[in-house]
Amino acid sequence: AVAIPDRGGVEGGVAVEFANVRFSYPAADQVSLASLEEVAELDQRGGEEVLHGVSFTAAPGQVIALVGTSGAGKSTIASLLARLYDVDGDPSDGASGAIRLNGVDLRDATFASLKKTVGMVTQDGHLFHESIRSNLLLAAPDATDADLWEALRRARLDDVVAAMPDGLDTVVGERGYRLSGGQRQRLTIARVLLASPQVVVLDEATASLDSESEAAVQQALAEALAGRTSIVIAHRLSTVRAADAILVVEDGRIVERGTHDELLARGGRYADLYRTQFGTTDRRAAVPAGPHANVRCRNASSAEKLTVCTQWEDVLSG
């Protein structure tokens, strides 16, 4: 095993490469305990291939967005980058697919360097039934209280924690049930900020939040992504418009790639997805209604009367 080359912290950046990646989820006999023979008999055929020759690159510091319908394979791509699974094929076979970070095949990378290089924020990032302090220290065991407060500040959560009677010693409950959805996400983001990975994977990180919580989490995410190579999976297309490249994933394949404007102009699958969400491909008409529409994102009858809010200004800019 080898360490992923470090090019000088976040500023040096890490290049991500997916090269002809194919993947099949393992069959039951590959994941069951050896003692549970009856479970192993459930499926001896092996898994069905769910990714078919996926290839793309992300240069250091780039933001790459993956969009598509549910079940298209986006989260599988994220799981492979975090090496929750290995790609199909033999790493010794030069023709086999591979995922590389700064040229190092993930299958050859040390666990320590992979953990240091890649950070992940999911829709329901796991929190343990421990204190805020303990949950944060999982990312950086040697961090001081000052480090923890700085991470919370950057994640827009310091005021919330400071107002709690027990502060950093507040127990969040199993999976963080004592916190709101937005607070859970920001605590997960604070943990990623503490770890300071060079590659950040966001898998539907704001999908289940209300508008107000999403706005706060988006600000925290902007801090987390700054200067880092980022793979962003999102259902809401408004959140990925500014990505350096958008990849449309369908049935385990990349069927379109380009910038937001390029893909809209092409009138293909991305334009269809955009039209489904907003009812139009006219960016100035794509301001969603909601509980805060009259306060922050007022749906105006004309562009001159439009009030722009931070959450949706990426839809309107350009």
PDB file of C-alpha atoms in Angstrom:
ATOM      1  CA  ALA A   1       0.000   0.000   0.000  1.00  0.00           C
ATOM      2  CA  VAL A   2       1.133   3.546  -0.757  1.00  0.00           C
ATOM      3  CA  ALA A   3       0.159   6.961   0.556  1.00  0.00           C
ATOM      4  CA  ILE A   4      -1.756   9.367  -1.665  1.00  0.00           C
ATOM      5  CA  PRO A   5       0.736  12.110  -2.625  1.00  0.00           C
ATOM      6  CA  ASP A   6       0.296  15.312  -0.625  1.00  0.00           C
ATOM      7  CA  ARG A   7       0.815  18.427  -2.728  1.00  0.00           C
ATOM      8  CA  GLY A   8       0.957  20.827   0.168  1.00  0.00           C
ATOM      9  CA  GLY A   9      -2.377  20.864   1.990  1.00  0.00           C
ATOM     10  CA  VAL A  10      -5.684  22.102   0.641  1.00  0.00           C
ATOM     11  CA  GLU A  11      -3.985  24.618  -1.645  1.00  0.00           C
ATOM     12  CA  GLY A  12      -2.053  21.878  -3.427  1.00  0.00           C
ATOM     13  CA  GLY A  13      -5.233  20.042  -4.280  1.00  0.00           C
ATOM     14  CA  VAL A  14      -5.979  16.496  -5.339  1.00  0.00           C
ATOM     15  CA  ALA A  15      -6.993  15.345  -8.802  1.00  0.00           C
ATOM     16  CA  VAL A  16      -9.777  12.739  -8.990  1.00  0.00           C
ATOM     17  CA  GLU A  17      -9.982  10.330 -11.915  1.00  0.00           C
ATOM     18  CA  PHE A  18     -12.650   7.735 -12.690  1.00  0.00           C
ATOM     19  CA  ALA A  19     -11.376   5.585 -15.555  1.00  0.00           C
ATOM     20  CA  ASN A  20     -13.822   3.135 -17.169  1.00  0.00           C
ATOM     21  CA  VAL A  21     -15.315   2.258 -13.772  1.00  0.00           C
ATOM     22  CA  ARG A  22     -17.659  -0.701 -13.627  1.00  0.00           C
ATOM     23  CA  PHE A  23     -19.306  -1.879 -10.447  1.00  0.00           C
ATOM     24  CA  SER A  24     -21.645  -4.583  -9.207  1.00  0.00           C
ATOM     25  CA  TYR A  25     -22.894  -4.680  -5.637  1.00  0.00           C
ATOM     26  CA  PRO A  26     -21.627  -7.856  -3.926  1.00  0.00           C
ATOM     27  CA  ALA A  27     -23.818 -10.925  -3.680  1.00  0.00           C
ATOM     28  CA  ALA A  28     -25.093 -12.151  -0.310  1.00  0.00           C
ATOM     29  CA  ASP A  29     -22.395 -14.811  -0.012  1.00  0.00           C
ATOM     30  CA  GLN A  30     -19.729 -12.115  -0.281  1.00  0.00           C
ATOM     31  CA  VAL A  31     -20.989  -9.980   2.588  1.00  0.00           C
ATOM     32  CA  SER A  32     -22.595 -12.485   4.993  1.00  0.00           C
ATOM     33  CA  LEU A  33     -20.896 -13.909   8.054  1.00  0.00           C
ATOM     34  CA  ALA A  34     -19.352 -17.283   7.287  1.00  0.00           C
ATOM     35  CA  SER A  35     -21.387 -18.894  10.063  1.00  0.00           C
ATOM     36  CA  LEU A  36     -24.680 -17.875   8.445  1.00  0.00           C
ATOM     37  CA  GLU A  37     -24.577 -20.400   5.625  1.00  0.00           C
ATOM     38  CA  GLU A  38     -28.292 -20.200   4.990  1.00  0.00           C
ATOM     39  CA  VAL A  39     -27.940 -16.481   4.184  1.00  0.00           C
ATOM     40  CA  ALA A  40     -25.101 -17.189   1.777  1.00  0.00           C
ATOM     41  CA  GLU A  41     -27.436 -19.423  -0.208  1.00  0.00           C
ATOM     42  CA  LEU A  42     -29.790 -16.530  -0.977  1.00  0.00           C
ATOM     43  CA  ASP A  43     -27.801 -15.310  -3.950  1.00  0.00           C
ATOM     44  CA  GLN A  44     -24.976 -17.240  -5.554  1.00  0.00           C
ATOM     45  CA  ARG A  45     -25.238 -15.453  -8.902  1.00  0.00           C
ATOM     46  CA  GLY A  46     -23.307 -12.321  -7.995  1.00  0.00           C
ATOM     47  CA  GLY A  47     -24.557  -8.769  -8.188  1.00  0.00           C
ATOM     48  CA  GLU A  48     -25.920  -7.116 -11.297  1.00  0.00           C
ATOM     49  CA  GLU A  49     -23.692  -4.407 -12.780  1.00  0.00           C
ATOM     50  CA  VAL A  50     -24.942  -0.928 -11.822  1.00  0.00           C
ATOM     51  CA  LEU A  51     -22.144   1.262 -13.231  1.00  0.00           C
ATOM     52  CA  HIS A  52     -21.081   0.772 -16.826  1.00  0.00           C
ATOM     53  CA  GLY A  53     -17.777   2.327 -17.853  1.00  0.00           C
ATOM     54  CA  VAL A  54     -18.007   5.616 -15.927  1.00  0.00           C
ATOM     55  CA  SER A  55     -15.150   8.004 -16.750  1.00  0.00           C
ATOM     56  CA  PHE A  56     -14.501  11.592 -15.673  1.00  0.00           C
ATOM     57  CA  THR A  57     -11.804  13.723 -14.106  1.00  0.00           C
ATOM     58  CA  ALA A  58     -11.860  16.520 -11.546  1.00  0.00           C
ATOM     59  CA  ALA A  59      -8.827  18.780 -11.510  1.00  0.00           C
ATOM     60  CA  PRO A  60      -7.555  20.051  -8.144  1.00  0.00           C
ATOM     61  CA  GLY A  61     -10.025  22.567  -6.738  1.00  0.00           C
ATOM     62  CA  GLN A  62     -12.778  21.844  -9.266  1.00  0.00           C
ATOM     63  CA  VAL A  63     -16.431  21.283  -8.364  1.00  0.00           C
ATOM     64  CA  ILE A  64     -18.029  18.418 -10.297  1.00  0.00           C
ATOM     65  CA  ALA A  65     -21.784  17.925  -9.937  1.00  0.00           C
ATOM     66  CA  LEU A  66     -23.615  14.643 -10.509  1.00  0.00           C
ATOM     67  CA  VAL A  67     -27.311  14.936 -11.308  1.00  0.00           C
ATOM     68  CA  GLY A  68     -29.986  12.516 -12.450  1.00  0.00           C
ATOM     69  CA  THR A  69     -33.054  10.655 -11.317  1.00  0.00           C
ATOM     70  CA  SER A  70     -33.146   8.411  -8.243  1.00  0.00           C
ATOM     71  CA  GLY A  71     -31.401   5.083  -8.777  1.00  0.00           C
ATOM     72  CA  ALA A  72     -29.227   6.377 -11.618  1.00  0.00           C
ATOM     73  CA  GLY A  73     -25.979   5.515  -9.806  1.00  0.00           C
ATOM     74  CA  LYS A  74     -24.916   8.867  -8.317  1.00  0.00           C
ATOM     75  CA  SER A  75     -24.615   7.689  -4.704  1.00  0.00           C
ATOM     76  CA  THR A  76     -22.797   4.561  -5.866  1.00  0.00           C
ATOM     77  CA  ILE A  77     -20.153   6.787  -7.453  1.00  0.00           C
ATOM     78  CA  ALA A  78     -19.823   8.668  -4.146  1.00  0.00           C
ATOM     79  CA  SER A  79     -19.493   5.412  -2.181  1.00  0.00           C
ATOM     80  CA  LEU A  80     -16.749   4.193  -4.499  1.00  0.00           C
ATOM     81  CA  LEU A  81     -14.769   7.424  -4.098  1.00  0.00           C
ATOM     82  CA  ALA A  82     -14.893   6.991  -0.315  1.00  0.00           C
ATOM     83  CA  ARG A  83     -13.879   3.360  -0.908  1.00  0.00           C
ATOM     84  CA  LEU A  84     -16.883   1.893   0.826  1.00  0.00           C
ATOM     85  CA  TYR A  85     -16.671  -0.605  -2.044  1.00  0.00           C
ATOM     86  CA  ASP A  86     -14.047  -1.475  -4.644  1.00  0.00           C
ATOM     87  CA  VAL A  87     -14.603  -1.198  -8.374  1.00  0.00           C
ATOM     88  CA  ASP A  88     -14.954  -4.362 -10.436  1.00  0.00           C
ATOM     89  CA  GLY A  89     -11.849  -5.815 -12.014  1.00  0.00           C
ATOM     90  CA  ASP A  90      -8.309  -6.782 -11.077  1.00  0.00           C
ATOM     91  CA  PRO A  91      -6.055  -3.807 -10.223  1.00  0.00           C
ATOM     92  CA  SER A  92      -3.123  -5.642 -11.830  1.00  0.00           C
ATOM     93  CA  ASP A  93      -4.990  -5.625 -15.149  1.00  0.00           C
ATOM     94  CA  GLY A  94      -4.125  -2.413 -16.964  1.00  0.00           C
ATOM     95  CA  ALA A  95      -7.375  -2.557 -18.941  1.00  0.00           C
ATOM     96  CA  SER A  96      -9.513  -2.772 -15.805  1.00  0.00           C
ATOM     97  CA  GLY A  97     -11.374   0.257 -14.465  1.00  0.00           C
ATOM     98  CA  ALA A  98      -9.887   2.310 -11.649  1.00  0.00           C
ATOM     99  CA  ILE A  99     -10.412   5.321  -9.401  1.00  0.00           C
ATOM    100  CA  ARG A 100      -7.269   7.359  -8.800  1.00  0.00           C
ATOM    101  CA  LEU A 101      -6.379  10.230  -6.483  1.00  0.00           C
ATOM    102  CA  ASN A 102      -3.278  12.079  -7.680  1.00  0.00           C
ATOM    103  CA  GLY A 103      -2.532   9.036  -9.814  1.00  0.00           C
ATOM    104  CA  VAL A 104      -2.805   6.465  -6.998  1.00  0.00           C
ATOM    105  CA  ASP A 105      -5.357   3.676  -7.415  1.00  0.00           C
ATOM    106  CA  LEU A 106      -7.637   3.677  -4.353  1.00  0.00           C
ATOM    107  CA  ARG A 107      -7.080  -0.064  -3.998  1.00  0.00           C
ATOM    108  CA  ASP A 108      -3.363   0.606  -3.523  1.00  0.00           C
ATOM    109  CA  ALA A 109      -3.779   3.536  -1.119  1.00  0.00           C
ATOM    110  CA  THR A 110      -3.229   3.249   2.615  1.00  0.00           C
ATOM    111  CA  PHE A 111      -6.337   3.609   4.747  1.00  0.00           C
ATOM    112  CA  ALA A 112      -4.745   6.449   6.720  1.00  0.00           C
ATOM    113  CA  SER A 113      -4.021   8.545   3.632  1.00  0.00           C
ATOM    114  CA  LEU A 114      -7.480   7.872   2.176  1.00  0.00           C
ATOM    115  CA  LYS A 115      -9.146   8.950   5.431  1.00  0.00           C
ATOM    116  CA  LYS A 116      -7.003  12.091   5.453  1.00  0.00           C
ATOM    117  CA  THR A 117      -7.717  12.918   1.805  1.00  0.00           C
ATOM    118  CA  VAL A 118     -11.465  12.258   1.376  1.00  0.00           C
ATOM    119  CA  GLY A 119     -14.304  13.667   3.486  1.00  0.00           C
ATOM    120  CA  MET A 120     -17.996  12.972   2.983  1.00  0.00           C
ATOM    121  CA  VAL A 121     -21.247  14.709   3.945  1.00  0.00           C
ATOM    122  CA  THR A 122     -24.409  12.674   3.340  1.00  0.00           C
ATOM    123  CA  GLN A 123     -28.098  13.462   3.620  1.00  0.00           C
ATOM    124  CA  ASP A 124     -28.203  11.876   7.078  1.00  0.00           C
ATOM    125  CA  GLY A 125     -24.599  12.145   8.251  1.00  0.00           C
ATOM    126  CA  HIS A 126     -24.152   9.792  11.187  1.00  0.00           C
ATOM    127  CA  LEU A 127     -23.818  11.236  14.674  1.00  0.00           C
ATOM    128  CA  PHE A 128     -23.196   9.094  17.739  1.00  0.00           C
ATOM    129  CA  HIS A 129     -25.048   9.207  21.060  1.00  0.00           C
ATOM    130  CA  GLU A 130     -22.231  11.274  22.492  1.00  0.00           C
ATOM    131  CA  SER A 131     -21.437  14.922  23.146  1.00  0.00           C
ATOM    132  CA  ILE A 132     -20.856  17.480  20.422  1.00  0.00           C
ATOM    133  CA  ARG A 133     -17.212  17.476  21.494  1.00  0.00           C
ATOM    134  CA  SER A 134     -16.867  13.694  21.105  1.00  0.00           C
ATOM    135  CA  ASN A 135     -18.546  13.692  17.698  1.00  0.00           C
ATOM    136  CA  LEU A 136     -16.171  16.388  16.462  1.00  0.00           C
ATOM    137  CA  LEU A 137     -13.059  14.745  17.897  1.00  0.00           C
ATOM    138  CA  LEU A 138     -13.687  11.700  15.704  1.00  0.00           C
ATOM    139  CA  ALA A 139     -12.278  13.785  12.845  1.00  0.00           C
ATOM    140  CA  ALA A 140      -9.340  15.247  14.761  1.00  0.00           C
ATOM    141  CA  PRO A 141      -8.574  13.492  18.070  1.00  0.00           C
ATOM    142  CA  ASP A 142      -5.899  16.039  19.010  1.00  0.00           C
ATOM    143  CA  ALA A 143      -8.039  19.125  18.361  1.00  0.00           C
ATOM    144  CA  THR A 144      -8.284  21.719  21.116  1.00  0.00           C
ATOM    145  CA  ASP A 145     -11.503  23.383  22.248  1.00  0.00           C
ATOM    146  CA  ALA A 146     -10.408  26.445  20.288  1.00  0.00           C
ATOM    147  CA  ASP A 147     -10.175  24.265  17.154  1.00  0.00           C
ATOM    148  CA  LEU A 148     -13.662  22.880  17.797  1.00  0.00           C
ATOM    149  CA  TRP A 149     -15.193  26.327  18.227  1.00  0.00           C
ATOM    150  CA  GLU A 150     -13.485  27.554  15.059  1.00  0.00           C
ATOM    151  CA  ALA A 151     -14.924  24.621  13.086  1.00  0.00           C
ATOM    152  CA  LEU A 152     -18.379  25.326  14.537  1.00  0.00           C
ATOM    153  CA  ARG A 153     -18.029  29.004  13.616  1.00  0.00           C
ATOM    154  CA  ARG A 154     -17.130  28.162  10.031  1.00  0.00           C
ATOM    155  CA  ALA A 155     -20.092  25.759   9.912  1.00  0.00           C
ATOM    156  CA  ARG A 156     -22.430  28.536  11.185  1.00  0.00           C
ATOM    157  CA  LEU A 157     -23.225  26.550  14.350  1.00  0.00           C
ATOM    158  CA  ASP A 158     -21.176  28.247  17.076  1.00  0.00           C
ATOM    159  CA  ASP A 159     -23.986  30.531  18.287  1.00  0.00           C
ATOM    160  CA  VAL A 160     -26.373  27.572  18.565  1.00  0.00           C
ATOM    161  CA  VAL A 161     -23.929  25.473  20.598  1.00  0.00           C
ATOM    162  CA  ALA A 162     -22.926  28.419  22.784  1.00  0.00           C
ATOM    163  CA  ALA A 163     -26.598  28.902  23.721  1.00  0.00           C
ATOM    164  CA  MET A 164     -26.918  25.299  24.911  1.00  0.00           C
ATOM    165  CA  PRO A 165     -26.559  24.864  28.712  1.00  0.00           C
ATOM    166  CA  ASP A 166     -23.817  22.243  28.322  1.00  0.00           C
ATOM    167  CA  GLY A 167     -22.140  23.762  25.266  1.00  0.00           C
ATOM    168  CA  LEU A 168     -19.658  21.350  23.711  1.00  0.00           C
ATOM    169  CA  ASP A 169     -20.650  18.712  26.266  1.00  0.00           C
ATOM    170  CA  THR A 170     -24.254  18.627  25.019  1.00  0.00           C
ATOM    171  CA  VAL A 171     -25.240  15.040  24.153  1.00  0.00           C
ATOM    172  CA  VAL A 172     -26.869  15.004  20.716  1.00  0.00           C
ATOM    173  CA  GLY A 173     -28.711  11.679  21.032  1.00  0.00           C
ATOM    174  CA  GLU A 174     -28.662   8.664  18.730  1.00  0.00           C
ATOM    175  CA  ARG A 175     -28.126   9.899  15.169  1.00  0.00           C
ATOM    176  CA  GLY A 176     -28.378  13.435  16.534  1.00  0.00           C
ATOM    177  CA  TYR A 177     -32.138  13.294  17.119  1.00  0.00           C
ATOM    178  CA  ARG A 178     -31.945  16.114  19.692  1.00  0.00           C
ATOM    179  CA  LEU A 179     -30.793  18.519  16.978  1.00  0.00           C
ATOM    180  CA  SER A 180     -32.772  19.903  14.063  1.00  0.00           C
ATOM    181  CA  GLY A 181     -32.021  18.650  10.553  1.00  0.00           C
ATOM    182  CA  GLY A 182     -30.048  21.769   9.704  1.00  0.00           C
ATOM    183  CA  GLN A 183     -28.076  21.602  12.954  1.00  0.00           C
ATOM    184  CA  ARG A 184     -27.189  17.947  12.345  1.00  0.00           C
ATOM    185  CA  GLN A 185     -25.908  18.771   8.871  1.00  0.00           C
ATOM    186  CA  ARG A 186     -23.857  21.721  10.087  1.00  0.00           C
ATOM    187  CA  LEU A 187     -22.324  19.577  12.837  1.00  0.00           C
ATOM    188  CA  THR A 188     -21.356  17.008  10.201  1.00  0.00           C
ATOM    189  CA  ILE A 189     -19.857  19.803   8.090  1.00  0.00           C
ATOM    190  CA  ALA A 190     -17.924  21.093  11.120  1.00  0.00           C
ATOM    191  CA  ARG A 191     -16.478  17.604  11.501  1.00  0.00           C
ATOM    192  CA  VAL A 192     -15.356  17.638   7.862  1.00  0.00           C
ATOM    193  CA  LEU A 193     -13.815  21.082   8.333  1.00  0.00           C
ATOM    194  CA  LEU A 194     -11.835  19.761  11.303  1.00  0.00           C
ATOM    195  CA  ALA A 195     -10.524  16.864   9.232  1.00  0.00           C
ATOM    196  CA  SER A 196      -9.617  19.321   6.432  1.00  0.00           C
ATOM    197  CA  PRO A 197      -9.692  16.782   3.572  1.00  0.00           C
ATOM    198  CA  GLN A 198      -8.527  17.757   0.099  1.00  0.00           C
ATOM    199  CA  VAL A 199     -11.505  16.030  -1.547  1.00  0.00           C
ATOM    200  CA  VAL A 200     -15.072  16.575  -0.315  1.00  0.00           C
ATOM    201  CA  VAL A 201     -18.039  14.443  -1.402  1.00  0.00           C
ATOM    202  CA  LEU A 202     -21.534  15.849  -0.818  1.00  0.00           C
ATOM    203  CA  ASP A 203     -24.311  13.312  -1.303  1.00  0.00           C
ATOM    204  CA  GLU A 204     -27.711  15.062  -1.258  1.00  0.00           C
ATOM    205  CA  ALA A 205     -26.466  17.103   1.707  1.00  0.00           C
ATOM    206  CA  THR A 206     -29.462  19.488   1.742  1.00  0.00           C
ATOM    207  CA  ALA A 207     -32.196  17.289   0.279  1.00  0.00           C
ATOM    208  CA  SER A 208     -34.344  16.956   3.410  1.00  0.00           C
ATOM    209  CA  LEU A 209     -34.028  20.500   4.789  1.00  0.00           C
ATOM    210  CA  ASP A 210     -36.530  23.334   4.806  1.00  0.00           C
ATOM    211  CA  SER A 211     -35.659  26.598   3.043  1.00  0.00           C
ATOM    212  CA  GLU A 212     -34.323  28.392   6.120  1.00  0.00           C
ATOM    213  CA  SER A 213     -32.149  25.465   7.230  1.00  0.00           C
ATOM    214  CA  GLU A 214     -30.902  24.931   3.691  1.00  0.00           C
ATOM    215  CA  ALA A 215     -29.735  28.542   3.432  1.00  0.00           C
ATOM    216  CA  ALA A 216     -27.622  28.149   6.600  1.00  0.00           C
ATOM    217  CA  VAL A 217     -26.234  24.791   5.475  1.00  0.00           C
ATOM    218  CA  GLN A 218     -25.377  26.183   2.020  1.00  0.00           C
ATOM    219  CA  GLN A 219     -23.278  28.890   3.675  1.00  0.00           C
ATOM    220  CA  ALA A 220     -21.473  26.238   5.717  1.00  0.00           C
ATOM    221  CA  LEU A 221     -20.925  24.112   2.618  1.00  0.00           C
ATOM    222  CA  ALA A 222     -19.392  27.056   0.767  1.00  0.00           C
ATOM    223  CA  GLU A 223     -16.827  27.244   3.566  1.00  0.00           C
ATOM    224  CA  ALA A 224     -16.211  23.493   3.455  1.00  0.00           C
ATOM    225  CA  LEU A 225     -15.706  23.387  -0.327  1.00  0.00           C
ATOM    226  CA  ALA A 226     -13.445  26.425  -0.665  1.00  0.00           C
ATOM    227  CA  GLY A 227     -10.246  25.398  -2.452  1.00  0.00           C
ATOM    228  CA  ARG A 228     -11.065  21.693  -2.336  1.00  0.00           C
ATOM    229  CA  THR A 229     -11.812  19.225  -5.108  1.00  0.00           C
ATOM    230  CA  SER A 230     -15.525  18.552  -4.698  1.00  0.00           C
ATOM    231  CA  ILE A 231     -17.965  15.951  -5.984  1.00  0.00           C
ATOM    232  CA  VAL A 232     -21.500  17.216  -5.384  1.00  0.00           C
ATOM    233  CA  ILE A 233     -24.598  15.048  -5.771  1.00  0.00           C
ATOM    234  CA  ALA A 234     -27.815  17.032  -5.749  1.00  0.00           C
ATOM    235  CA  HIS A 235     -31.435  16.640  -6.716  1.00  0.00           C
ATOM    236  CA  ARG A 236     -32.087  20.395  -6.641  1.00  0.00           C
ATOM    237  CA  LEU A 237     -30.410  21.692  -9.777  1.00  0.00           C
ATOM    238  CA  SER A 238     -30.282  25.251  -8.414  1.00  0.00           C
ATOM    239  CA  THR A 239     -27.564  24.151  -5.979  1.00  0.00           C
ATOM    240  CA  VAL A 240     -25.144  22.944  -8.688  1.00  0.00           C
ATOM    241  CA  ARG A 241     -25.488  25.630 -11.354  1.00  0.00           C
ATOM    242  CA  ALA A 242     -22.072  27.132 -10.577  1.00  0.00           C
ATOM    243  CA  ALA A 243     -20.216  23.789 -10.795  1.00  0.00           C
ATOM    244  CA  ASP A 244     -17.204  23.640 -13.105  1.00  0.00           C
ATOM    245  CA  ALA A 245     -18.813  20.648 -14.824  1.00  0.00           C
ATOM    246  CA  ILE A 246     -22.159  18.885 -14.497  1.00  0.00           C
ATOM    247  CA  LEU A 247     -22.443  15.174 -15.283  1.00  0.00           C
ATOM    248  CA  VAL A 248     -25.870  13.723 -15.997  1.00  0.00           C
ATOM    249  CA  VAL A 249     -26.024  10.108 -14.792  1.00  0.00           C
ATOM    250  CA  GLU A 250     -28.640   7.724 -16.130  1.00  0.00           C
ATOM    251  CA  ASP A 251     -28.816   3.939 -15.733  1.00  0.00           C
ATOM    252  CA  GLY A 252     -25.228   3.784 -14.490  1.00  0.00           C
ATOM    253  CA  ARG A 253     -23.772   5.807 -17.370  1.00  0.00           C
ATOM    254  CA  ILE A 254     -22.801   9.426 -17.917  1.00  0.00           C
ATOM    255  CA  VAL A 255     -25.093  10.533 -20.724  1.00  0.00           C
ATOM    256  CA  GLU A 256     -24.270  14.262 -20.761  1.00  0.00           C
ATOM    257  CA  ARG A 257     -21.532  16.515 -19.457  1.00  0.00           C
ATOM    258  CA  GLY A 258     -20.858  20.247 -19.584  1.00  0.00           C
ATOM    259  CA  THR A 259     -21.544  23.496 -17.760  1.00  0.00           C
ATOM    260  CA  HIS A 260     -25.045  24.559 -16.760  1.00  0.00           C
ATOM    261  CA  ASP A 261     -25.375  26.979 -19.685  1.00  0.00           C
ATOM    262  CA  GLU A 262     -23.931  24.500 -22.189  1.00  0.00           C
ATOM    263  CA  LEU A 263     -26.321  21.763 -21.110  1.00  0.00           C
ATOM    264  CA  LEU A 264     -29.358  24.035 -21.183  1.00  0.00           C
ATOM    265  CA  ALA A 265     -28.415  25.222 -24.671  1.00  0.00           C
ATOM    266  CA  ARG A 266     -28.027  21.615 -25.802  1.00  0.00           C
ATOM    267  CA  GLY A 267     -31.650  20.893 -24.923  1.00  0.00           C
ATOM    268  CA  GLY A 268     -30.996  17.315 -23.831  1.00  0.00           C
ATOM    269  CA  ARG A 269     -31.565  15.339 -20.646  1.00  0.00           C
ATOM    270  CA  TYR A 270     -30.300  18.067 -18.301  1.00  0.00           C
ATOM    271  CA  ALA A 271     -32.627  20.610 -19.882  1.00  0.00           C
ATOM    272  CA  ASP A 272     -35.495  18.147 -19.370  1.00  0.00           C
ATOM    273  CA  LEU A 273     -34.611  17.754 -15.682  1.00  0.00           C
ATOM    274  CA  TYR A 274     -34.346  21.523 -15.284  1.00  0.00           C
ATOM    275  CA  ARG A 275     -37.689  22.075 -16.986  1.00  0.00           C
ATOM    276  CA  THR A 276     -39.296  19.437 -14.742  1.00  0.00           C
ATOM    277  CA  GLN A 277     -38.138  21.271 -11.607  1.00  0.00           C
ATOM    278  CA  PHE A 278     -38.738  24.850 -12.688  1.00  0.00           C
ATOM    279  CA  GLY A 279     -41.261  24.569 -15.506  1.00  0.00           C
ATOM    280  CA  THR A 280     -38.943  26.498 -17.831  1.00  0.00           C
ATOM    281  CA  THR A 281     -35.329  26.846 -18.916  1.00  0.00           C
ATOM    282  CA  ASP A 282     -35.553  30.628 -18.463  1.00  0.00           C
ATOM    283  CA  ARG A 283     -33.328  31.230 -15.427  1.00  0.00           C
ATOM    284  CA  ARG A 284     -35.197  34.358 -14.302  1.00  0.00           C
ATOM    285  CA  ALA A 285     -38.444  32.445 -14.137  1.00  0.00           C
ATOM    286  CA  ALA A 286     -36.882  29.686 -12.066  1.00  0.00           C
ATOM    287  CA  VAL A 287     -37.412  31.182  -8.609  1.00  0.00           C
ATOM    288  CA  PRO A 288     -39.398  28.669  -6.535  1.00  0.00           C
ATOM    289  CA  ALA A 289     -42.326  29.691  -4.398  1.00  0.00           C
ATOM    290  CA  GLY A 290     -42.201  28.843  -0.718  1.00  0.00           C
ATOM    291  CA  PRO A 291     -42.978  29.993   2.814  1.00  0.00           C
ATOM    292  CA  HIS A 292     -40.377  32.768   2.534  1.00  0.00           C
ATOM    293  CA  ALA A 293     -41.259  33.827  -1.008  1.00  0.00           C
ATOM    294  CA  ASN A 294     -42.790  37.152  -0.016  1.00  0.00           C
ATOM    295  CA  VAL A 295     -39.915  37.987   2.330  1.00  0.00           C
ATOM    296  CA  ARG A 296     -36.711  36.825   0.715  1.00  0.00           C
ATOM    297  CA  CYS A 297     -37.430  35.372  -2.721  1.00  0.00           C
ATOM    298  CA  ARG A 298     -40.543  37.216  -3.802  1.00  0.00           C
ATOM    299  CA  ASN A 299     -42.099  35.818  -6.979  1.00  0.00           C
ATOM    300  CA  ALA A 300     -42.428  39.021  -8.965  1.00  0.00           C
ATOM    301  CA  SER A 301     -44.427  39.648 -12.099  1.00  0.00           C
ATOM    302  CA  SER A 302     -41.371  41.088 -13.828  1.00  0.00           C
ATOM    303  CA  ALA A 303     -37.592  40.907 -13.544  1.00  0.00           C
ATOM    304  CA  GLU A 304     -37.463  44.571 -12.452  1.00  0.00           C
ATOM    305  CA  LYS A 305     -39.544  43.766  -9.353  1.00  0.00           C
ATOM    306  CA  LEU A 306     -37.574  40.674  -8.447  1.00  0.00           C
ATOM    307  CA  THR A 307     -35.931  40.547  -5.010  1.00  0.00           C
ATOM    308  CA  VAL A 308     -32.895  38.261  -5.039  1.00  0.00           C
ATOM    309  CA  CYS A 309     -31.970  36.172  -1.989  1.00  0.00           C
ATOM    310  CA  THR A 310     -28.654  34.471  -1.330  1.00  0.00           C
ATOM    311  CA  GLN A 311     -30.097  30.976  -1.595  1.00  0.00           C
ATOM    312  CA  TRP A 312     -31.302  31.416  -5.153  1.00  0.00           C
ATOM    313  CA  GLU A 313     -28.948  34.039  -6.582  1.00  0.00           C
ATOM    314  CA  ASP A 314     -27.023  31.267  -8.350  1.00  0.00           C
ATOM    315  CA  VAL A 315     -30.182  30.604 -10.365  1.00  0.00           C
ATOM    316  CA  LEU A 316     -30.434  34.234 -11.391  1.00  0.00           C
ATOM    317  CA  SER A 317     -26.799  35.166 -11.880  1.00  0.00           C
ATOM    318  CA  GLY A 318     -25.088  35.118 -15.218  1.00  0.00           C
TER     319      GLY A 318
END
